[in-house]
Coordinates of C-alpha atoms in Angstrom, one line a residue:
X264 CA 101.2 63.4 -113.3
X265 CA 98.8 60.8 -114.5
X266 CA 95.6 61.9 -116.5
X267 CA 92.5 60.0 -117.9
X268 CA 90.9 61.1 -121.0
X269 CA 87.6 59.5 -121.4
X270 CA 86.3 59.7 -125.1
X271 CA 83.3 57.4 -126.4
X272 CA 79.8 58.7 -125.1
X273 CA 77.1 60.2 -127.5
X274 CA 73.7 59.8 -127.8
X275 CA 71.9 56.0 -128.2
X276 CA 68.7 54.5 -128.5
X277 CA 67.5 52.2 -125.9
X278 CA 68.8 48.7 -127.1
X279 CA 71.8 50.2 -128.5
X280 CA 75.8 50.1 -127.5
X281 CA 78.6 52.4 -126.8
X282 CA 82.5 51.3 -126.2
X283 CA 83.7 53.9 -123.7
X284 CA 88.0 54.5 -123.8
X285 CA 90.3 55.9 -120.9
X286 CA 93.3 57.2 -122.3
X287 CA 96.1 57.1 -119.7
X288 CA 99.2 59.1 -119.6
X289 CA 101.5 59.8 -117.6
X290 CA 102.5 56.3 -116.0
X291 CA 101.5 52.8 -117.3
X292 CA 98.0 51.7 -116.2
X293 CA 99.3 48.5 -115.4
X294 CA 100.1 49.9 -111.7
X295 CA 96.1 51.2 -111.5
X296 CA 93.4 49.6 -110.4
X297 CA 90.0 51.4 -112.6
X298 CA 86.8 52.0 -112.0
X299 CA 84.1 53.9 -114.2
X300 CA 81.4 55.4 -112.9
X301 CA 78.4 57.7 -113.4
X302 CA 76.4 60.2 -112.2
X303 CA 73.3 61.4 -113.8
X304 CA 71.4 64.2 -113.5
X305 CA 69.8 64.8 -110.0
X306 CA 71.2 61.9 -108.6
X307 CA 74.7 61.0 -106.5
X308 CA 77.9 59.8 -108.4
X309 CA 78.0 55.7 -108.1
X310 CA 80.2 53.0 -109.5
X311 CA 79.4 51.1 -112.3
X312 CA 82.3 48.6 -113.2
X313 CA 86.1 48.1 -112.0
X314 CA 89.0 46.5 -112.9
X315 CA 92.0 45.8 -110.4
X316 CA 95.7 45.8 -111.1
X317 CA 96.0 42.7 -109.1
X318 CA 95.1 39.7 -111.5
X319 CA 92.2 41.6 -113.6
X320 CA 89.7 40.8 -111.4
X321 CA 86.4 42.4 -112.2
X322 CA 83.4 44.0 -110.6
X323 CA 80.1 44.8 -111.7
X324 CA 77.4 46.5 -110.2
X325 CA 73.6 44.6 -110.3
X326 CA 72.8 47.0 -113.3
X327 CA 75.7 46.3 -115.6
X328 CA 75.6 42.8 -114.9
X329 CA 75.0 41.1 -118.3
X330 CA 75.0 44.4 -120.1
X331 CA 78.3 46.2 -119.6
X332 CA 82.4 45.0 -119.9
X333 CA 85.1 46.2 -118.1
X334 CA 88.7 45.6 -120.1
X335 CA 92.2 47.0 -119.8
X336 CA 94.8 46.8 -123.2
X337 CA 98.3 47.8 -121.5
X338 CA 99.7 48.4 -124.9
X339 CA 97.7 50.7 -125.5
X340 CA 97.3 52.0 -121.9
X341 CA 93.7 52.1 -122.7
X342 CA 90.7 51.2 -120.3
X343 CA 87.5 50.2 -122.1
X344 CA 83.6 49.8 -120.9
X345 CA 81.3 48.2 -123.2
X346 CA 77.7 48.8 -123.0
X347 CA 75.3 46.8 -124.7
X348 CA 71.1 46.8 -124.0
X349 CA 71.7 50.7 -122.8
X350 CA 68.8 51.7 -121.1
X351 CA 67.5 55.4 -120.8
X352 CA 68.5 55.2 -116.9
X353 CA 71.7 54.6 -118.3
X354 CA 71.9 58.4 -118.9
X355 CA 74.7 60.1 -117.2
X356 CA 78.1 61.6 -117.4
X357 CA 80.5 58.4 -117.3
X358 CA 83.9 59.1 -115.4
X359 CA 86.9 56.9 -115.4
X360 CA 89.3 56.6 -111.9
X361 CA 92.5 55.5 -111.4
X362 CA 93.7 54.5 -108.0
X363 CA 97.1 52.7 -106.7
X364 CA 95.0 50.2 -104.6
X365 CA 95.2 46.2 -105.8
X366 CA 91.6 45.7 -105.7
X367 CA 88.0 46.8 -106.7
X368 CA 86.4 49.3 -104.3
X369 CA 84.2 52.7 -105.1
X370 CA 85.5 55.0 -103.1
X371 CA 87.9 57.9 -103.8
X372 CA 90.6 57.4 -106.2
X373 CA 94.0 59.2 -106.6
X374 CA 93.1 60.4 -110.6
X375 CA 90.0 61.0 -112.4
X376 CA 88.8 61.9 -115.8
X377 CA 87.0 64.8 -116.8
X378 CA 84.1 62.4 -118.0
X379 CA 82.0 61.9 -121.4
X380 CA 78.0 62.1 -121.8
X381 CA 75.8 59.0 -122.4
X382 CA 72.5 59.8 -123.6
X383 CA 69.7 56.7 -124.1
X384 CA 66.6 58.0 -125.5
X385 CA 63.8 55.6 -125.4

């Protein structure tokens, strides 16, 4: 059974960065495609960055264009998203997904994390 620990949110002023982690077990993440996203509060979940098991390719939505980083260290089984510039509409509970597909897409996935709080005050 694979499960995603996410660890790495806390509370930022506006400007400020955050590196979130996804600790895999279970199975190697290099058979996973990944995709973080968010849902803050009031709002629907949506996708924020992914990373595909097929050649690394990477997706960003408009908002964490320039901003945010996607990366994957196998060794460690270990899926990162670096924030920089974090805004306060950046709040929200970030989630981590894991899904056997080869390529980018924010939909369902086959595992998810339990998530970690971002808070940007202003």
């Amino acid at each position: 059974q694979v499960q995603l620990v996410e660890s790495g949110g806390g509370l930022v002023q506006a400007g400020g960065s955050l590196k979130l982690s996804c600790k895999v077990s279970g199975d190697s993440l290099r058979f996973y495609t990944f995709a973080w996203f968010r849902r803050a509060p009031g709002r629907e979940r949506e996708g924020v960055s992914c990373i595909s098991s097929n050649y690394d390719s990477t997706n960003y939505k408009d908002f964490a264009k320039g901003r945010f980083t996607i990366s994957r260290d196998n060794a460690k089984n270990v899926v990162y998203l670096q924030m920089n510039n974090l805004r306060p509409e950046d709040t929200a509970v970030y989630y981590c997904a894991a899904d056997h597909r080869q390529w980018c897409e924010y939909g369902d996935a086959d595992y998810w994390g339990q998530g970690t709080q971002v808070t940007v005050s202003s």
